[in-house]
Coordinates of C-alpha atoms in Angstrom, one line a residue:
X272 CA 59.4 109.1 88.2
X273 CA 61.7 108.5 85.3
X274 CA 65.4 108.7 86.1
X275 CA 68.4 108.7 83.8
X276 CA 71.4 107.1 85.6
X277 CA 74.9 107.8 84.3
X278 CA 78.4 108.0 85.8
X279 CA 82.1 108.0 85.2
X280 CA 82.3 110.7 82.5
X281 CA 86.0 111.2 83.1
X282 CA 86.0 114.5 81.2
X283 CA 89.5 115.4 80.1
X284 CA 90.7 111.8 79.8
X285 CA 92.5 110.5 76.7
X286 CA 92.3 107.0 75.3
X287 CA 96.0 106.1 74.9
X288 CA 97.1 109.0 72.8
X289 CA 93.7 109.9 71.4
X290 CA 92.0 113.0 72.7
X291 CA 88.5 112.0 73.7
X292 CA 87.0 115.5 74.3
X293 CA 85.1 115.4 71.0
X294 CA 83.6 112.0 71.9
X295 CA 82.8 113.3 75.3
X296 CA 81.0 116.3 73.8
X297 CA 79.1 113.9 71.5
X298 CA 78.0 111.9 74.6
X299 CA 76.8 115.1 76.3
X300 CA 74.7 115.9 73.2
X301 CA 73.3 112.4 73.4
X302 CA 72.5 112.7 77.1
X303 CA 70.6 116.0 76.6
X304 CA 68.7 114.6 73.6
X305 CA 67.8 111.5 75.6
X306 CA 66.5 113.6 78.6
X307 CA 64.4 115.6 76.2
X308 CA 63.1 112.9 74.0
X309 CA 62.5 110.2 76.7
X310 CA 60.8 112.7 79.0
X311 CA 63.2 112.1 81.9
X312 CA 62.2 113.6 85.2
X313 CA 65.6 113.6 86.9
X314 CA 69.2 112.9 85.9
X315 CA 71.6 111.2 88.4
X316 CA 75.4 111.3 87.8
X317 CA 77.2 109.0 90.2
X318 CA 80.7 110.4 90.3
X319 CA 84.0 110.8 88.4
X320 CA 82.7 113.7 86.4
X321 CA 86.3 114.6 85.7
X322 CA 89.3 112.4 85.2
X323 CA 91.5 114.2 87.7
X324 CA 91.4 116.6 90.6
X325 CA 92.6 119.5 88.5
X326 CA 91.0 119.0 85.1
X327 CA 92.1 120.8 81.9
X328 CA 90.3 123.9 81.0
X329 CA 88.6 122.3 78.0
X330 CA 87.1 119.6 80.3
X331 CA 85.8 122.3 82.6
X332 CA 84.2 124.2 79.7
X333 CA 82.5 121.0 78.5
X334 CA 81.1 120.4 82.0
X335 CA 79.9 124.0 82.2
X336 CA 78.1 123.5 78.9
X337 CA 76.5 120.3 80.2
X338 CA 75.2 122.1 83.3
X339 CA 73.8 124.9 81.3
X340 CA 72.0 122.6 78.9
X341 CA 70.5 120.4 81.6
X342 CA 69.5 123.5 83.5
X343 CA 67.7 124.9 80.4
X344 CA 65.7 121.7 80.1
X345 CA 64.3 122.3 83.5
X346 CA 65.0 118.7 84.5
X347 CA 66.7 118.4 88.0
X348 CA 70.1 116.8 88.1
X349 CA 71.7 115.2 91.2
X350 CA 75.5 114.7 90.9
X351 CA 78.2 113.4 93.3
X352 CA 81.9 113.5 93.3
X353 CA 84.0 110.4 92.7
X354 CA 87.4 109.2 93.6
X355 CA 88.9 111.0 90.5
X356 CA 87.2 114.3 91.3
X357 CA 88.3 117.0 93.7
X358 CA 85.2 117.1 95.9
X359 CA 86.0 120.7 97.0
X360 CA 86.5 122.0 93.5
X361 CA 83.4 120.2 92.1
X362 CA 81.3 121.5 94.9
X363 CA 82.2 125.2 94.5
X364 CA 79.0 127.2 94.1
X365 CA 76.8 124.2 94.8
X366 CA 74.3 126.3 96.7
X367 CA 73.9 128.8 93.9
X368 CA 73.9 126.1 91.2
X369 CA 71.2 124.2 93.1
X370 CA 68.8 127.1 92.4
X371 CA 69.0 126.1 88.7
X372 CA 68.1 122.5 89.5
X373 CA 71.7 121.2 89.4
X374 CA 72.3 119.6 92.8
X375 CA 76.0 118.9 93.5
X376 CA 76.6 116.6 96.5
X377 CA 80.3 116.5 97.4
X378 CA 80.3 116.9 101.2
X379 CA 80.4 113.6 103.2
X380 CA 78.7 115.3 106.2
X381 CA 75.6 115.9 104.1
X382 CA 74.9 112.3 103.2
X383 CA 71.7 112.2 105.3
X384 CA 70.3 115.4 103.7
X385 CA 68.5 114.6 100.5
X386 CA 67.4 116.5 97.4
X387 CA 63.6 116.0 97.5
X388 CA 61.8 115.9 94.2
X389 CA 58.1 115.3 93.7
X390 CA 55.9 113.6 91.2
X391 CA 52.1 112.9 91.2
X392 CA 52.6 110.0 93.5
X393 CA 54.6 111.9 96.2
X394 CA 58.1 112.7 97.2
X395 CA 61.3 111.0 96.1
X396 CA 64.4 111.6 98.3
X397 CA 67.7 111.6 96.5
X398 CA 70.7 111.0 98.8
X399 CA 74.1 111.8 97.4
X400 CA 77.0 109.8 98.9
X401 CA 80.2 111.2 97.3
X402 CA 83.2 108.9 97.2
X403 CA 84.1 108.3 100.8
X404 CA 87.8 108.0 101.3
X405 CA 88.0 106.0 104.6
X406 CA 91.1 107.8 105.9
X407 CA 89.5 111.2 105.4
X408 CA 85.9 110.5 106.7
X409 CA 86.3 108.0 109.5
X410 CA 86.1 110.7 112.1
X411 CA 83.1 112.3 110.5
X412 CA 81.2 109.0 110.7
X413 CA 82.7 107.9 114.1
X414 CA 84.1 104.6 112.9
X415 CA 87.1 103.0 114.6
X416 CA 88.4 101.2 111.5
X417 CA 89.0 103.1 108.3
X418 CA 87.5 100.7 105.8
X419 CA 85.1 101.2 102.9
X420 CA 82.4 99.0 104.4
X421 CA 82.5 100.8 107.7
X422 CA 82.2 104.3 106.4
X423 CA 79.6 103.4 103.7
X424 CA 77.5 101.6 106.3
X425 CA 77.6 104.6 108.6
X426 CA 76.6 106.9 105.8
X427 CA 73.7 104.6 104.9
X428 CA 72.6 104.6 108.6
X429 CA 72.2 108.4 108.2
X430 CA 70.2 107.9 105.0
X431 CA 67.9 105.3 106.6
X432 CA 67.4 107.5 109.7
X433 CA 66.4 110.5 107.6
X434 CA 64.1 108.4 105.4
X435 CA 62.4 106.9 108.5
X436 CA 61.5 110.4 109.7
X437 CA 59.8 111.3 106.4
X438 CA 56.2 110.7 105.3
X439 CA 55.2 107.1 104.7
X440 CA 55.5 106.2 101.1
X441 CA 58.4 108.5 100.4
X442 CA 60.5 106.8 97.8
X443 CA 64.3 106.9 97.9
X444 CA 67.3 106.9 95.5
X445 CA 70.9 106.7 96.7
X446 CA 73.9 107.8 94.5
X447 CA 77.2 106.2 95.6
X448 CA 80.7 105.8 94.2
X449 CA 82.1 102.5 95.4
X450 CA 83.2 99.0 94.5
X451 CA 80.3 96.7 95.4
X452 CA 80.9 93.0 95.8
X453 CA 79.9 91.1 92.6
X454 CA 80.9 93.9 90.3
X455 CA 83.4 93.3 87.5
X456 CA 86.3 95.7 87.3
X457 CA 88.3 96.9 84.3
X458 CA 91.9 98.2 83.9
X459 CA 90.9 101.8 83.7
X460 CA 89.6 102.2 87.3
X461 CA 91.9 103.6 90.0
X462 CA 92.5 101.2 92.8
X463 CA 90.6 102.2 96.0
X464 CA 91.5 99.2 98.2
X465 CA 92.1 99.8 101.9
X466 CA 93.7 97.0 103.9
X467 CA 93.7 95.0 100.8
X468 CA 89.9 95.3 100.6
X469 CA 88.2 97.4 97.9
X470 CA 84.6 96.0 97.8
X471 CA 81.5 96.4 100.0
X472 CA 78.5 94.1 100.1
X473 CA 75.4 95.1 98.2
X474 CA 73.4 94.7 101.4
X475 CA 74.7 98.0 102.6
X476 CA 72.1 99.6 100.4
X477 CA 69.1 97.7 101.9
X478 CA 66.2 100.0 102.7
X479 CA 66.3 102.2 99.6
X480 CA 64.4 101.8 96.4
X481 CA 67.3 102.3 94.0
X482 CA 71.0 102.6 94.3
X483 CA 72.6 104.4 91.4
X484 CA 76.3 103.3 91.5
X485 CA 79.4 104.7 89.9
X486 CA 83.1 103.7 89.8
X487 CA 83.1 100.5 87.8
X488 CA 83.2 101.2 84.1
X489 CA 81.0 98.3 82.9
X490 CA 77.2 98.5 83.0
X491 CA 76.1 95.9 85.6
X492 CA 73.1 94.7 87.5
X493 CA 74.2 93.7 91.1
X494 CA 70.5 93.3 92.1
X495 CA 67.4 94.7 90.5
X496 CA 67.7 97.7 92.8
X497 CA 71.5 98.1 92.7
X498 CA 73.1 98.9 89.4
X499 CA 76.2 100.4 87.8
X500 CA 75.6 102.5 84.7
X501 CA 79.3 102.2 83.7
X502 CA 81.2 104.8 81.8
X503 CA 79.7 106.2 78.6
X504 CA 83.0 105.7 76.7
X505 CA 85.7 103.0 76.8
X506 CA 88.9 104.1 78.6
X507 CA 90.9 100.9 78.3
X508 CA 91.2 97.9 76.0
X509 CA 89.9 95.8 78.9
X510 CA 86.5 97.4 78.0
X511 CA 86.5 96.1 74.5
X512 CA 83.5 93.9 75.0
X513 CA 81.5 96.5 77.1
X514 CA 78.2 97.8 75.8
X515 CA 78.4 101.4 76.8
X516 CA 75.1 102.7 78.0
X517 CA 73.0 104.6 80.6
X518 CA 70.1 103.2 82.7
X519 CA 66.6 104.7 82.1
X520 CA 64.9 103.8 85.3
X521 CA 61.1 104.1 86.0
X522 CA 60.5 104.3 89.7
X523 CA 56.9 103.3 90.3
X524 CA 54.5 104.8 92.8
X525 CA 55.1 101.8 95.1
X526 CA 58.9 102.0 94.7
X527 CA 59.1 99.3 92.1
X528 CA 61.9 99.6 89.6
X529 CA 61.9 99.1 85.9
X530 CA 65.1 99.7 83.9
X531 CA 66.0 100.0 80.2
X532 CA 69.5 100.4 78.8
X533 CA 70.1 103.3 76.5
X534 CA 73.2 102.9 74.3
X535 CA 75.8 105.6 74.1
X536 CA 77.5 106.7 70.9
X537 CA 80.6 104.8 70.0
X538 CA 83.3 107.0 68.5
X539 CA 85.2 104.0 67.1
X540 CA 85.0 100.3 67.9
X541 CA 87.8 98.6 69.9
X542 CA 89.6 95.5 68.9
X543 CA 92.3 93.1 70.3
X544 CA 94.3 90.8 68.1
X545 CA 97.1 88.4 69.0
X546 CA 99.6 86.4 67.1
X547 CA 102.9 86.6 65.1
X548 CA 103.3 89.8 63.1
X549 CA 103.3 88.2 59.6
X550 CA 100.2 86.2 60.4
X551 CA 98.3 89.3 61.6
X552 CA 99.3 91.2 58.5
X553 CA 98.0 88.5 56.2
X554 CA 95.0 87.0 58.0
X555 CA 91.8 87.9 56.0
X556 CA 89.7 87.2 59.1
X557 CA 91.1 90.4 60.7
X558 CA 89.6 92.7 58.1
X559 CA 86.9 93.8 60.5
X560 CA 89.6 95.4 62.7
X561 CA 91.0 97.7 60.1
X562 CA 88.9 100.6 61.2
X563 CA 89.1 99.9 64.9
X564 CA 91.2 101.3 67.7
X565 CA 93.5 98.3 68.2
X566 CA 95.6 96.6 70.7
X567 CA 98.0 94.1 69.1
X568 CA 99.8 91.5 71.1
X569 CA 102.8 90.0 69.2
X570 CA 103.8 86.5 70.1
X571 CA 106.9 86.3 67.8
X572 CA 109.8 84.6 69.6
X573 CA 112.1 87.4 68.5
X574 CA 110.8 91.0 68.4
X575 CA 110.1 91.9 64.7
X576 CA 111.6 94.9 63.0
X577 CA 109.5 98.1 63.1
X578 CA 106.3 96.4 64.1
X579 CA 104.2 99.4 64.9
X580 CA 104.8 101.0 61.4
X581 CA 104.1 97.7 59.7
X582 CA 100.9 97.1 61.7
X583 CA 99.7 100.6 61.0
X584 CA 99.8 100.1 57.3
X585 CA 97.0 97.6 57.6
X586 CA 95.5 98.8 60.9
X587 CA 95.9 102.6 60.9
X588 CA 94.3 103.0 64.3
X589 CA 96.7 100.7 66.2
X590 CA 97.2 102.4 69.6
X591 CA 98.8 99.7 71.8
X592 CA 101.5 97.2 71.0
X593 CA 102.3 94.4 73.5
X594 CA 105.1 91.9 73.2
X595 CA 104.3 88.4 74.7
X596 CA 106.5 85.7 73.2
X597 CA 105.0 82.3 73.8
X598 CA 107.5 80.9 76.2
X599 CA 107.1 78.7 79.3
X600 CA 106.9 80.6 82.7
X601 CA 110.2 79.0 83.6
X602 CA 112.0 80.6 80.7
X603 CA 114.5 83.2 82.0
X604 CA 113.6 85.5 79.1
X605 CA 109.9 85.9 80.2
X606 CA 109.5 89.7 80.6
X607 CA 109.4 91.4 84.0
X608 CA 106.2 93.1 83.0
X609 CA 104.6 89.7 82.2
X610 CA 105.6 88.4 85.6
X611 CA 104.0 91.4 87.3
X612 CA 100.8 91.4 85.3
X613 CA 97.7 91.3 87.5
X614 CA 99.6 91.5 90.8
X615 CA 98.9 94.2 93.4
X616 CA 101.5 96.5 94.8
X617 CA 101.5 94.6 98.0
X618 CA 102.0 91.2 96.2
X619 CA 104.9 92.7 94.2
X620 CA 106.5 94.0 97.5
X621 CA 106.1 90.6 99.1
X622 CA 107.7 88.9 96.1
X623 CA 110.6 91.3 96.4
X624 CA 111.1 90.4 100.1
X625 CA 111.0 86.7 99.2
X626 CA 113.6 87.3 96.4
X627 CA 116.0 89.2 98.6
X628 CA 116.0 87.1 101.7
X629 CA 114.7 83.7 100.4
X630 CA 111.4 83.7 102.3
X631 CA 108.3 85.9 102.1
X632 CA 107.1 88.2 104.8
X633 CA 105.4 86.7 107.8
X634 CA 101.9 87.7 108.9
X635 CA 103.1 90.7 111.0
X636 CA 105.3 91.9 108.1
X637 CA 102.4 91.6 105.7
X638 CA 100.3 93.9 107.9
X639 CA 103.2 96.4 108.0
X640 CA 103.4 96.4 104.2
X641 CA 99.7 96.8 103.8
X642 CA 99.6 99.6 106.3
X643 CA 102.4 101.4 104.4
X644 CA 100.6 101.2 101.1
X645 CA 97.3 102.4 102.7
X646 CA 99.1 105.3 104.3
X647 CA 100.7 106.4 101.0
X648 CA 97.4 106.2 99.2
X649 CA 95.6 108.1 101.9
X650 CA 98.3 110.8 101.9
X651 CA 97.9 111.1 98.1
X652 CA 94.1 111.7 98.7
X653 CA 94.8 114.3 101.4
X654 CA 97.2 116.2 99.1
X655 CA 94.7 116.1 96.2
X656 CA 92.0 117.6 98.5
X657 CA 94.5 120.3 99.6
X658 CA 95.6 121.3 96.0

């Protein structure tokens, strides 16, 4: 059975101030063309279909168009909700839409109920594990501690139990939206950490033939049977070096996996340049960036006059301007933003405590801070579901 594995469409998202809807529509065209030309048997979409719980109308219309076109091809599609999606909204009409071969899996309680497709070699069971927010699903799965590993492991126990009851030789595919240990993150993914922990071990997917993952935006091979497709488009400059693609997966009669990367259309290349403004404007080596969406980091000791306008004369698609004067970390003029770069909310809070009272939080206080951040994030998730 030939599968096309994709994820993280983020329909409705912009890239800085650039509307990406046209590029997203071009990707859908590419997806449909690939399904037809490469004789794909099933499409799997591993979450974050939309960029937010209440997407703009234009994004909903593009999604509707994608569903109709996939349905018209007669190729089954299995799709799960991600942490950016509203599971309830995405799942509206799932039963009816399923009759057209578009199988939306957004309900955590249905993790052990697969979509079963067949090829000449027998059945393939597709298990859809939507994004499992630990605070919201821990009771459903009967786990004491609300953590990603615990709830995902419990969901996979249901998958393995159902699979064990099926005919010998039944092959299996799991769709999941999670941060798996060994994966490389980028700046455009929303933090899903609970208790300071975001990742789960790849071993949680043992026992299935292929795990089609979503959430991380870079295409990655965790193991031969556990892969991220990555997002089809870049959504931050941290993805400048990404090769945006989908996985074309051939699932053999014996459950063996062969995979080929299918490149996605690139609306415009990305670039990052760094240096003093006058040097950037004069450097002939930077000619290749004149047509790229650009992030420029200026290292001038004093902020230059009108830098964005001057950069845009040579690099008309400059979207992001960062000031990073080259000073020692001890310099009092080092920016607050620079000092916070790469630090988690909890680390920033701990730094604040240390600054105010001269000593950082003790172990008990660290737990209190982490619990507070987890509670706020869980409350935001609950409010998104209720909207």
